[in-house]
Amino acid sequence: MTTEHFAIDARQLRKEFPGHVAVRDLTLTVPRGEIFGFLGPNGAGKSTSIKMLLGLVRPTAGSATVLGAPLGDVAIRRRIGFLPEDFRFYDWLTATELVRLHGRLAGMSPAQLRTRVPDVIEMVGLSQHRDRPLRGFSKGMLQRIGLAQAVVHEPDLVFLDEPTSGLDPVGRRMVRDVLRAERARGATVLLNSHLLSEIEVTCDRVAFIKDGEMVATRALGGAWQEGVRVVMHARGVSDDAMAGIARWTGSARLEGEELRFGVESEAVVADIVRHLVGAGADVYRVVPERASLEDVFLELVGEDRGL
Amino acid sequence: MTGIWLMAGVTLREAVRRKILWTALIAGALLLAVFAVAMHLQVVEFQGRAMSPFVRYQVEAGMMMIGLYTCDLLAVVLTILTSIDTIAGEIGSGTIHAIATKPLARWQILVGKFLGFLVMIAGFVAVTFAATIWVAHATTGVLPEHPFRGFALIVFECAIALALTFLFGTWFSTLTSGVLALGLQGVAFMGGWLEQVSGFSQSVHIVTLGVASSLVMPGESLWRRAAYEMQTQLAGSLSFSPFANVSIPSGLAVGYAAAYFAVVLGIAIWHFERRDL
Ligand SMILES: Nc1ncnc2c1ncn2[C@@H]1O[C@H](COP(=O)(O)OP(=O)(O)OP(=O)(O)O)[C@@H](O)[C@H]1O
Ligand SMILES: [Mg+2]
């Protein structure tokens, strides 16, 4: 397996800002052609991670290759696209001028851009506004233009930092379509989002980030969905009975008569019920439900303790 | 290489769109009008007097230098005000993110921007200089000795102000950079005058102070060199002014300014290359 097999291969990337650590340890491989999502609370270090991979921020330690090239390689950026967290640009340019300029900076020829620019502007749904200056654009329209400039040069690897922020439902749908088109083209996409449902439908794999550390990665549409969350209605659950459950699950929580936990598979649910009944509890109701990404997120990342 | 030209082009378009450029041009036009009236009054005044054409020519050439000095000051201030926001502002707003991830090195971004501003400033200096010289010539018939050498030196002076602005911009916020750039310009201004004074004063300390200021910021000495190049051989006589050749900056001073410029731009590039964006 060559390095080129991986679009991203990061080894223990670390970033310290004066006084605190933004990214503790980013070790990550993303195969070519995958759509990979970063999930994590505000300030977890998602944007900083992306910026390190893009060469905007210099890592304090660690190393990485992007499309086979070491960090800071300038030429490889011809094959990379980026939508920043808060896309800004000279607002006196028109939408067409802006996308064309970015295409030129990315190394495309004026001839290529003549047909490509109207196409991407069409793709992000701004054809009607293509000759208007960006000054008059709304936040969502700017975000769309940002997306257009990120993919205008048909990059092999696209970084999208919260691509759906500020977008209406139609816009979010458009982002999904763009992602699908990118995948069909064979591009690799790494994206940040707070919208778990977005990640759920678009990503092949997701990494959970907390306090600058990757706490887990999960393949979506794969094994993890067999994980089961169970809500149980039970009376008389003793502390000993609770402690005993730890054999099957680490996430059991008892609130009043409601016992919640997550397990790998439904098979163990019967064992847990047997255990509880054996320990003297009355079990009234057992409701297994497929864990949503949100449940996994909260379980892994924890409840919001404030920033 | 294309990247540099693209950056230069978009920077130039951005600079030309700035209201500040047009404000400066209007200010320049108003000053030129005042200058034209002053020149005219001078000519009328001289007509009633019996004076040697020699002295007369000296005074008129001196007045032309006042006009050119005004252009010089305006150009330097314009340089700082138009460019002060370009690095610090784009880092602050995140505009730089989409650019610095394109296949062009950071030094190319900086050099491209630099060239964009320099073209704008050179245009401004060319227009205001040409207009001033034209007015002076039309009213009195004087002409500067080496106008193109003067022009080049003034643009060079602006390039130094620009490099300093860029240097500060890679380190500080827009506001801080602006204060620092204008402050240093003040030092240069003072240095220029102190060196003038030192031509008469016996005080070694003043000489030292003047030289020290000019070393910290050699911009103003370029103006004095430009003035020396432009004034006619006869007209060095307005002796106590920034136009006098009491202490003409030598070729060495110009060489120092060139080295200073290279070092400042070099550090700006070095720091911009390695800083986080
Ligand atoms: N330039 C900087 N200087 C100092 N600290 C910084 C800088 N940039 C980011 N940080 C800090 O690093 C941490 C991670 O920031 P980052 O922007 O990567 O978070 P994020 O996961 O993208 O958050 P969000 O979801 O809010 O966008 C935060 O605590 C932030 O305050
Ligand atoms: Mg972020």
CSV table of N, CA and C in Angstrom, one decimal, chain A residues 118-235:
chain,number,residue,atom,x,y,z
A,118,PRO,N,-19.2,28.9,-15.4
A,118,PRO,CA,-20.7,28.9,-15.4
A,118,PRO,C,-21.2,27.6,-14.8
A,119,ASP,N,-20.5,26.4,-15.1
A,119,ASP,CA,-21.0,25.1,-14.7
A,119,ASP,C,-21.1,25.1,-13.1
A,120,VAL,N,-20.0,25.4,-12.5
A,120,VAL,CA,-20.0,25.3,-11.0
A,120,VAL,C,-20.9,26.3,-10.4
A,121,ILE,N,-21.1,27.5,-11.0
A,121,ILE,CA,-22.0,28.5,-10.4
A,121,ILE,C,-23.4,28.0,-10.6
A,122,GLU,N,-23.7,27.3,-11.7
A,122,GLU,CA,-25.0,26.6,-11.9
A,122,GLU,C,-25.2,25.6,-10.8
A,123,MET,N,-24.1,24.8,-10.5
A,123,MET,CA,-24.2,23.7,-9.6
A,123,MET,C,-24.6,24.2,-8.2
A,124,VAL,N,-24.1,25.4,-7.8
A,124,VAL,CA,-24.4,25.8,-6.4
A,124,VAL,C,-25.6,26.7,-6.5
A,125,GLY,N,-26.3,26.8,-7.6
A,125,GLY,CA,-27.6,27.4,-7.7
A,125,GLY,C,-27.5,29.0,-7.7
A,126,LEU,N,-26.5,29.5,-8.3
A,126,LEU,CA,-26.3,31.0,-8.2
A,126,LEU,C,-26.3,31.6,-9.6
A,127,SER,N,-26.7,30.8,-10.6
A,127,SER,CA,-26.7,31.3,-12.0
A,127,SER,C,-27.3,32.7,-12.2
A,128,GLN,N,-28.4,32.9,-11.5
A,128,GLN,CA,-29.1,34.2,-11.7
A,128,GLN,C,-28.3,35.3,-11.1
A,129,HIS,N,-27.4,35.1,-10.2
A,129,HIS,CA,-26.7,36.1,-9.5
A,129,HIS,C,-25.2,36.2,-10.0
A,130,ARG,N,-24.9,35.5,-11.1
A,130,ARG,CA,-23.5,35.4,-11.3
A,130,ARG,C,-22.8,36.7,-11.7
A,131,ASP,N,-23.5,37.7,-12.1
A,131,ASP,CA,-22.8,38.9,-12.5
A,131,ASP,C,-23.0,40.0,-11.4
A,132,ARG,N,-23.5,39.6,-10.3
A,132,ARG,CA,-23.7,40.6,-9.2
A,132,ARG,C,-22.4,40.6,-8.3
A,133,PRO,N,-22.1,41.8,-7.8
A,133,PRO,CA,-20.9,41.8,-6.9
A,133,PRO,C,-21.3,41.1,-5.5
A,134,LEU,N,-20.3,40.5,-4.9
A,134,LEU,CA,-20.5,39.7,-3.7
A,134,LEU,C,-21.0,40.6,-2.5
A,135,ARG,N,-20.8,41.9,-2.7
A,135,ARG,CA,-21.2,42.8,-1.6
A,135,ARG,C,-22.6,42.6,-1.2
A,136,GLY,N,-23.4,42.3,-2.2
A,136,GLY,CA,-24.9,42.2,-2.0
A,136,GLY,C,-25.3,40.8,-1.6
A,137,PHE,N,-24.4,39.9,-1.4
A,137,PHE,CA,-24.8,38.5,-1.2
A,137,PHE,C,-25.1,38.3,0.3
A,138,SER,N,-26.0,37.4,0.5
A,138,SER,CA,-26.4,37.0,1.9
A,138,SER,C,-25.3,35.9,2.3
A,139,LYS,N,-25.3,35.6,3.6
A,139,LYS,CA,-24.4,34.7,4.1
A,139,LYS,C,-24.4,33.3,3.4
A,140,GLY,N,-25.6,32.9,3.2
A,140,GLY,CA,-25.8,31.6,2.5
A,140,GLY,C,-25.3,31.6,1.1
A,141,MET,N,-25.5,32.8,0.4
A,141,MET,CA,-25.1,32.9,-1.0
A,141,MET,C,-23.5,32.9,-1.0
A,142,LEU,N,-22.9,33.6,0.0
A,142,LEU,CA,-21.5,33.6,0.0
A,142,LEU,C,-20.9,32.2,0.3
A,143,GLN,N,-21.6,31.4,1.1
A,143,GLN,CA,-21.2,30.1,1.4
A,143,GLN,C,-21.3,29.2,0.2
A,144,ARG,N,-22.3,29.5,-0.7
A,144,ARG,CA,-22.4,28.7,-1.9
A,144,ARG,C,-21.3,29.0,-2.9
A,145,ILE,N,-20.9,30.3,-2.9
A,145,ILE,CA,-19.8,30.7,-3.8
A,145,ILE,C,-18.5,30.2,-3.3
A,146,GLY,N,-18.4,30.1,-2.0
A,146,GLY,CA,-17.2,29.5,-1.4
A,146,GLY,C,-17.1,28.0,-1.8
A,147,LEU,N,-18.2,27.4,-1.8
A,147,LEU,CA,-18.2,26.0,-2.2
A,147,LEU,C,-17.8,25.8,-3.7
A,148,ALA,N,-18.3,26.8,-4.5
A,148,ALA,CA,-18.0,26.8,-5.9
A,148,ALA,C,-16.5,26.9,-6.1
A,149,GLN,N,-15.9,27.9,-5.4
A,149,GLN,CA,-14.4,28.1,-5.6
A,149,GLN,C,-13.6,26.9,-5.1
A,150,ALA,N,-14.2,26.1,-4.1
A,150,ALA,CA,-13.4,25.0,-3.5
A,150,ALA,C,-13.4,23.9,-4.5
A,151,VAL,N,-14.3,23.8,-5.4
A,151,VAL,CA,-14.3,22.6,-6.3
A,151,VAL,C,-14.1,23.0,-7.8
A,152,VAL,N,-13.9,24.3,-8.1
A,152,VAL,CA,-13.8,24.7,-9.5
A,152,VAL,C,-12.8,24.0,-10.3
A,153,HIS,N,-11.6,23.7,-9.6
A,153,HIS,CA,-10.5,23.0,-10.3
A,153,HIS,C,-10.5,21.5,-10.2
A,154,GLU,N,-11.7,21.0,-9.9
A,154,GLU,CA,-11.9,19.5,-9.8
A,154,GLU,C,-10.7,18.9,-9.0
A,155,PRO,N,-10.6,19.3,-7.7
A,155,PRO,CA,-9.5,18.8,-6.9
A,155,PRO,C,-9.7,17.3,-6.5
A,156,ASP,N,-8.6,16.7,-6.2
A,156,ASP,CA,-8.6,15.3,-5.8
A,156,ASP,C,-9.0,15.2,-4.3
A,157,LEU,N,-8.8,16.3,-3.6
A,157,LEU,CA,-9.0,16.3,-2.1
A,157,LEU,C,-9.7,17.6,-1.8
A,158,VAL,N,-10.8,17.5,-1.1
A,158,VAL,CA,-11.6,18.8,-0.8
A,158,VAL,C,-11.8,18.8,0.7
A,159,PHE,N,-11.4,20.0,1.3
A,159,PHE,CA,-11.6,20.2,2.7
A,159,PHE,C,-12.8,21.2,2.8
A,160,LEU,N,-13.8,20.8,3.6
A,160,LEU,CA,-15.0,21.7,3.7
A,160,LEU,C,-15.2,21.9,5.2
A,161,ASP,N,-15.0,23.2,5.7
A,161,ASP,CA,-15.1,23.5,7.1
A,161,ASP,C,-16.5,24.0,7.3
A,162,GLU,N,-17.4,23.2,7.8
A,162,GLU,CA,-18.8,23.5,8.0
A,162,GLU,C,-19.5,24.0,6.7
A,163,PRO,N,-19.6,23.2,5.7
A,163,PRO,CA,-20.1,23.6,4.4
A,163,PRO,C,-21.6,24.0,4.5
A,164,THR,N,-22.3,23.5,5.5
A,164,THR,CA,-23.8,23.8,5.5
A,164,THR,C,-24.1,25.0,6.4
A,165,SER,N,-23.1,25.6,7.0
A,165,SER,CA,-23.4,26.7,7.9
A,165,SER,C,-24.0,27.8,7.2
A,166,GLY,N,-25.1,28.3,7.7
A,166,GLY,CA,-25.8,29.4,7.1
A,166,GLY,C,-26.7,29.1,5.9
A,167,LEU,N,-26.8,27.8,5.6
A,167,LEU,CA,-27.6,27.4,4.4
A,167,LEU,C,-29.0,27.0,4.8
A,168,ASP,N,-29.9,27.3,3.9
A,168,ASP,CA,-31.3,26.9,4.1
A,168,ASP,C,-31.5,25.4,3.7
A,169,PRO,N,-32.6,24.8,3.9
A,169,PRO,CA,-32.7,23.4,3.6
A,169,PRO,C,-32.4,23.1,2.1
A,170,VAL,N,-32.8,24.0,1.2
A,170,VAL,CA,-32.4,23.7,-0.2
A,170,VAL,C,-30.9,23.7,-0.4
A,171,GLY,N,-30.3,24.7,0.3
A,171,GLY,CA,-28.8,24.8,0.3
A,171,GLY,C,-28.1,23.5,0.8
A,172,ARG,N,-28.7,23.0,1.9
A,172,ARG,CA,-28.1,21.8,2.5
A,172,ARG,C,-28.2,20.6,1.6
A,173,ARG,N,-29.3,20.6,0.9
A,173,ARG,CA,-29.6,19.6,-0.1
A,173,ARG,C,-28.5,19.7,-1.2
A,174,MET,N,-28.3,20.9,-1.6
A,174,MET,CA,-27.3,21.2,-2.7
A,174,MET,C,-25.9,20.7,-2.2
A,175,VAL,N,-25.6,21.0,-1.0
A,175,VAL,CA,-24.3,20.5,-0.5
A,175,VAL,C,-24.2,19.0,-0.6
A,176,ARG,N,-25.3,18.4,-0.2
A,176,ARG,CA,-25.3,16.9,-0.3
A,176,ARG,C,-25.1,16.4,-1.8
A,177,ASP,N,-25.7,17.1,-2.7
A,177,ASP,CA,-25.6,16.8,-4.1
A,177,ASP,C,-24.2,17.0,-4.6
A,178,VAL,N,-23.6,18.1,-4.1
A,178,VAL,CA,-22.2,18.4,-4.5
A,178,VAL,C,-21.3,17.3,-4.0
A,179,LEU,N,-21.5,16.9,-2.7
A,179,LEU,CA,-20.7,15.9,-2.1
A,179,LEU,C,-20.8,14.6,-2.9
A,180,ARG,N,-22.0,14.3,-3.3
A,180,ARG,CA,-22.2,13.1,-4.1
A,180,ARG,C,-21.5,13.1,-5.4
A,181,ALA,N,-21.6,14.3,-6.0
A,181,ALA,CA,-20.9,14.5,-7.3
A,181,ALA,C,-19.4,14.3,-7.2
A,182,GLU,N,-18.9,14.9,-6.1
A,182,GLU,CA,-17.5,14.8,-5.8
A,182,GLU,C,-17.0,13.3,-5.6
A,183,ARG,N,-17.9,12.6,-4.9
A,183,ARG,CA,-17.6,11.2,-4.6
A,183,ARG,C,-17.6,10.4,-6.0
A,184,ALA,N,-18.6,10.8,-6.8
A,184,ALA,CA,-18.7,10.1,-8.1
A,184,ALA,C,-17.5,10.3,-9.0
A,185,ARG,N,-16.9,11.5,-8.8
A,185,ARG,CA,-15.7,11.9,-9.6
A,185,ARG,C,-14.5,11.2,-9.0
A,186,GLY,N,-14.6,10.6,-7.8
A,186,GLY,CA,-13.5,9.9,-7.2
A,186,GLY,C,-12.7,10.8,-6.2
A,187,ALA,N,-13.2,12.0,-5.9
A,187,ALA,CA,-12.5,12.9,-5.0
A,187,ALA,C,-12.7,12.4,-3.5
A,188,THR,N,-11.7,12.8,-2.7
A,188,THR,CA,-11.8,12.5,-1.3
A,188,THR,C,-12.3,13.8,-0.6
A,189,VAL,N,-13.2,13.7,0.3
A,189,VAL,CA,-13.7,14.9,1.0
A,189,VAL,C,-13.5,14.7,2.5
A,190,LEU,N,-13.0,15.8,3.1
A,190,LEU,CA,-12.9,15.8,4.6
A,190,LEU,C,-13.8,17.0,5.0
A,191,LEU,N,-14.8,16.7,5.8
A,191,LEU,CA,-15.6,17.8,6.2
A,191,LEU,C,-15.9,17.9,7.7
A,192,ASN,N,-16.1,19.1,8.2
A,192,ASN,CA,-16.5,19.4,9.5
A,192,ASN,C,-18.0,19.7,9.5
A,193,SER,N,-18.7,19.3,10.5
A,193,SER,CA,-20.0,19.8,10.6
A,193,SER,C,-20.5,19.6,12.0
A,194,HIS,N,-21.5,20.4,12.4
A,194,HIS,CA,-22.2,20.3,13.7
A,194,HIS,C,-23.5,19.5,13.4
A,195,LEU,N,-23.9,19.5,12.2
A,195,LEU,CA,-25.2,18.8,11.8
A,195,LEU,C,-25.0,17.3,11.7
A,196,LEU,N,-25.3,16.6,12.8
A,196,LEU,CA,-25.0,15.2,12.8
A,196,LEU,C,-25.8,14.5,11.7
A,197,SER,N,-27.0,14.9,11.5
A,197,SER,CA,-27.8,14.2,10.5
A,197,SER,C,-27.2,14.4,9.1
A,198,GLU,N,-26.5,15.5,8.9
A,198,GLU,CA,-25.8,15.7,7.6
A,198,GLU,C,-24.7,14.7,7.4
A,199,ILE,N,-23.9,14.6,8.5
A,199,ILE,CA,-22.8,13.7,8.5
A,199,ILE,C,-23.3,12.3,8.3
A,200,GLU,N,-24.4,12.0,9.0
A,200,GLU,CA,-25.0,10.6,8.9
A,200,GLU,C,-25.3,10.2,7.5
A,201,VAL,N,-25.9,11.2,6.7
A,201,VAL,CA,-26.3,10.8,5.4
A,201,VAL,C,-25.2,10.9,4.3
A,202,THR,N,-24.1,11.7,4.6
A,202,THR,CA,-23.2,11.9,3.6
A,202,THR,C,-21.8,11.2,3.8
A,203,CYS,N,-21.5,10.9,5.0
A,203,CYS,CA,-20.1,10.5,5.2
A,203,CYS,C,-20.0,8.9,5.2
A,204,ASP,N,-18.8,8.5,4.8
A,204,ASP,CA,-18.5,7.0,4.9
A,204,ASP,C,-17.9,6.7,6.3
A,205,ARG,N,-17.2,7.7,6.8
A,205,ARG,CA,-16.6,7.4,8.1
A,205,ARG,C,-16.6,8.8,8.9
A,206,VAL,N,-16.6,8.7,10.2
A,206,VAL,CA,-16.6,9.9,11.0
A,206,VAL,C,-15.6,9.7,12.1
A,207,ALA,N,-15.0,10.8,12.5
A,207,ALA,CA,-14.1,10.8,13.7
A,207,ALA,C,-14.7,11.8,14.7
A,208,PHE,N,-14.7,11.3,15.9
A,208,PHE,CA,-15.2,12.2,17.0
A,208,PHE,C,-14.0,12.8,17.7
A,209,ILE,N,-14.1,14.1,17.8
A,209,ILE,CA,-13.0,14.9,18.4
A,209,ILE,C,-13.5,15.6,19.6
A,210,LYS,N,-12.6,15.5,20.6
A,210,LYS,CA,-13.0,16.1,21.9
A,210,LYS,C,-11.7,16.6,22.5
A,211,ASP,N,-11.7,17.9,23.0
A,211,ASP,CA,-10.5,18.4,23.6
A,211,ASP,C,-9.2,18.2,22.8
A,212,GLY,N,-9.3,18.3,21.5
A,212,GLY,CA,-8.1,18.2,20.7
A,212,GLY,C,-7.7,16.8,20.5
A,213,GLU,N,-8.5,15.8,20.8
A,213,GLU,CA,-8.1,14.4,20.6
A,213,GLU,C,-9.2,13.7,19.9
A,214,MET,N,-8.8,12.7,19.1
A,214,MET,CA,-9.8,11.9,18.4
A,214,MET,C,-10.2,10.8,19.4
A,215,VAL,N,-11.4,10.8,19.8
A,215,VAL,CA,-11.8,9.7,20.8
A,215,VAL,C,-12.3,8.5,20.1
A,216,ALA,N,-12.7,8.6,18.9
A,216,ALA,CA,-13.2,7.4,18.2
A,216,ALA,C,-13.4,7.7,16.7
A,217,THR,N,-13.3,6.6,15.9
A,217,THR,CA,-13.7,6.8,14.5
A,217,THR,C,-14.7,5.6,14.2
A,218,ARG,N,-15.7,5.9,13.4
A,218,ARG,CA,-16.8,4.9,13.1
A,218,ARG,C,-17.0,4.9,11.7
A,219,ALA,N,-17.2,3.7,11.2
A,219,ALA,CA,-17.7,3.6,9.8
A,219,ALA,C,-19.2,3.8,9.8
A,220,LEU,N,-19.7,4.6,8.9
A,220,LEU,CA,-21.2,4.8,8.9
A,220,LEU,C,-21.7,3.8,7.9
A,221,GLY,N,-23.0,3.4,8.1
A,221,GLY,CA,-23.6,2.4,7.2
A,221,GLY,C,-23.0,1.1,7.4
A,222,GLY,N,-22.1,1.0,8.4
A,222,GLY,CA,-21.4,-0.3,8.7
A,222,GLY,C,-21.8,-0.8,10.1
A,223,ALA,N,-20.8,-1.5,10.7
A,223,ALA,CA,-21.0,-2.2,11.9
A,223,ALA,C,-21.6,-1.4,13.1
A,224,TRP,N,-21.2,-0.2,13.2
A,224,TRP,CA,-21.7,0.6,14.4
A,224,TRP,C,-23.2,0.7,14.5
A,225,GLN,N,-23.9,0.6,13.3
A,225,GLN,CA,-25.3,0.8,13.4
A,225,GLN,C,-26.0,-0.4,14.0
A,226,GLU,N,-25.2,-1.5,14.2
A,226,GLU,CA,-25.8,-2.6,14.9
A,226,GLU,C,-25.8,-2.4,16.4
A,227,GLY,N,-25.1,-1.4,16.8
A,227,GLY,CA,-25.1,-1.0,18.2
A,227,GLY,C,-26.6,-0.7,18.6
A,228,VAL,N,-26.9,-1.0,19.8
A,228,VAL,CA,-28.3,-0.8,20.2
A,228,VAL,C,-28.4,0.0,21.4
A,229,ARG,N,-29.3,1.0,21.4
A,229,ARG,CA,-29.6,1.7,22.7
A,229,ARG,C,-30.8,1.1,23.3
A,230,VAL,N,-30.8,0.9,24.6
A,230,VAL,CA,-32.0,0.3,25.2
A,230,VAL,C,-32.5,1.3,26.3
A,231,VAL,N,-33.8,1.5,26.2
A,231,VAL,CA,-34.5,2.2,27.3
A,231,VAL,C,-35.3,1.2,28.1
A,232,MET,N,-35.1,1.1,29.4
A,232,MET,CA,-35.8,0.1,30.2
A,232,MET,C,-36.5,0.7,31.3
A,233,HIS,N,-37.7,0.2,31.5
A,233,HIS,CA,-38.5,0.7,32.6
A,233,HIS,C,-38.4,-0.3,33.8
A,234,ALA,N,-37.8,0.0,34.9
A,234,ALA,CA,-37.7,-1.0,35.9
A,234,ALA,C,-37.8,-0.3,37.3
A,235,ARG,N,-38.3,-1.1,38.3
A,235,ARG,CA,-38.4,-0.6,39.6
A,235,ARG,C,-37.5,-1.5,40.5
